[in-house]
Amino acid sequence: MAILSWNQGSLFHIMSHYQNDLYHLNGNVMHHSSFTVGGDNAALVNTLPPGLIINFIMNYVTIWMMTYVIFDYLKLDKWIYFNISAPLMIAKLLLQMKIIHPYIHTQGKSWYGPFVAKYIMDEYKGHVLCHHVSGYCLGDAPTYSWFYDRLMYYHGLVYEYGYLTFGKPEHYAANITLDYFLLATVFGFMFLTVALTYPFLQKAEKTDAAAKKTKSQ
């Protein structure tokens, strides 16, 4: 359940990151520019991108609703999972945003250390060098990033080839459509992840049976 919670948190963060960096155009634009306030460009050291909290809250609640539906459909114990995953998801978000993100931007190396950076993932290369310099990746964990990195690339080609133009009605219509597409893909990945981990998850009927047995005693 802890692994599933981490993956749920990763999907939440990827979707929010994609929206705020590519087309919601809130304060994250500052983070990708040379503009600074007190030497910081919204890297969560001294400044926070405006509008980020509203987006995070909405996405957080939405993904929790998705998880509830999936667990209910598969007859899994959603309440045990929620009690475990809620603090883990928040801890992951705080770790990434308040500790790892400022560290890799200011120290220029992986926070996890050389072993993880070499054999699992290098968040400095992935986020700072790739995401901020080349722009070809979101720089999140590799579990789902491969899909959203490619989506981001083709999203850019749509504008490069002139199929969409910033500020025109079709641009805003595409933004709304993309929001729903992202939600659909997150739901699909979440469902797939729960299905793959199904044998290891607590079933609702077992919890109900244990509760009835306790009451009868």
mmCIF file of N, CA and C in Angstrom, residues 18-30 50-51 166-167 171-172 175:
data_model
loop_
_atom_site.group_PDB
_atom_site.id
_atom_site.type_symbol
_atom_site.label_atom_id
_atom_site.label_comp_id
_atom_site.label_asym_id
_atom_site.label_seq_id
_atom_site.Cartn_x
_atom_site.Cartn_y
_atom_site.Cartn_z
ATOM 1 N N TYR A 18 2.512 19.120 -15.239
ATOM 2 C CA TYR A 18 2.230 19.287 -16.674
ATOM 3 C C TYR A 18 1.333 20.503 -16.896
ATOM 4 N N GLN A 19 0.264 20.599 -16.137
ATOM 5 C CA GLN A 19 -0.676 21.713 -16.291
ATOM 6 C C GLN A 19 -0.008 23.059 -16.026
ATOM 7 N N ASN A 20 0.688 23.151 -14.914
ATOM 8 C CA ASN A 20 1.242 24.440 -14.490
ATOM 9 C C ASN A 20 2.422 24.894 -15.339
ATOM 10 N N ASP A 21 3.120 23.941 -15.933
ATOM 11 C CA ASP A 21 4.276 24.305 -16.752
ATOM 12 C C ASP A 21 3.907 24.597 -18.201
ATOM 13 N N LEU A 22 2.894 23.886 -18.724
ATOM 14 C CA LEU A 22 2.670 23.953 -20.157
ATOM 15 C C LEU A 22 1.518 24.844 -20.595
ATOM 16 N N TYR A 23 0.422 24.864 -19.855
ATOM 17 C CA TYR A 23 -0.695 25.599 -20.438
ATOM 18 C C TYR A 23 -1.595 26.321 -19.441
ATOM 19 N N HIS A 24 -1.505 26.062 -18.158
ATOM 20 C CA HIS A 24 -2.262 26.889 -17.216
ATOM 21 C C HIS A 24 -1.614 28.255 -17.044
ATOM 22 N N LEU A 25 -0.302 28.293 -17.274
ATOM 23 C CA LEU A 25 0.452 29.547 -17.292
ATOM 24 C C LEU A 25 0.223 30.401 -16.042
ATOM 25 N N ASN A 26 0.426 29.786 -14.896
ATOM 26 C CA ASN A 26 0.359 30.550 -13.652
ATOM 27 C C ASN A 26 1.779 30.952 -13.245
ATOM 28 N N GLY A 27 2.048 31.015 -11.979
ATOM 29 C CA GLY A 27 3.341 31.479 -11.510
ATOM 30 C C GLY A 27 4.519 30.597 -11.868
ATOM 31 N N ASN A 28 4.259 29.387 -12.384
ATOM 32 C CA ASN A 28 5.370 28.532 -12.779
ATOM 33 C C ASN A 28 6.156 29.112 -13.944
ATOM 34 N N VAL A 29 5.558 30.050 -14.677
ATOM 35 C CA VAL A 29 6.284 30.725 -15.743
ATOM 36 C C VAL A 29 7.511 31.421 -15.170
ATOM 37 N N MET A 30 7.349 31.986 -13.983
ATOM 38 C CA MET A 30 8.474 32.651 -13.313
ATOM 39 C C MET A 30 9.599 31.654 -13.029
ATOM 40 N N PRO A 50 2.612 31.711 -7.860
ATOM 41 C CA PRO A 50 1.218 32.093 -7.620
ATOM 42 C C PRO A 50 0.253 31.179 -8.379
ATOM 43 N N GLY A 51 -0.824 30.800 -7.714
ATOM 44 C CA GLY A 51 -1.836 29.949 -8.342
ATOM 45 C C GLY A 51 -1.600 28.475 -8.173
ATOM 46 N N PHE A 166 -1.360 30.292 -29.724
ATOM 47 C CA PHE A 166 -1.637 30.797 -28.389
ATOM 48 C C PHE A 166 -2.577 32.001 -28.441
ATOM 49 N N GLY A 167 -3.601 31.985 -27.564
ATOM 50 C CA GLY A 167 -4.518 33.114 -27.451
ATOM 51 C C GLY A 167 -5.766 33.018 -28.295
ATOM 52 N N HIS A 171 -7.127 27.402 -29.057
ATOM 53 C CA HIS A 171 -6.088 27.169 -28.053
ATOM 54 C C HIS A 171 -6.726 26.909 -26.685
ATOM 55 N N TYR A 172 -7.691 27.727 -26.307
ATOM 56 C CA TYR A 172 -8.346 27.558 -25.007
ATOM 57 C C TYR A 172 -9.228 26.312 -24.985
ATOM 58 N N ASN A 175 -6.957 23.474 -24.400
ATOM 59 C CA ASN A 175 -6.531 23.425 -22.999
ATOM 60 C C ASN A 175 -7.548 22.695 -22.136
#
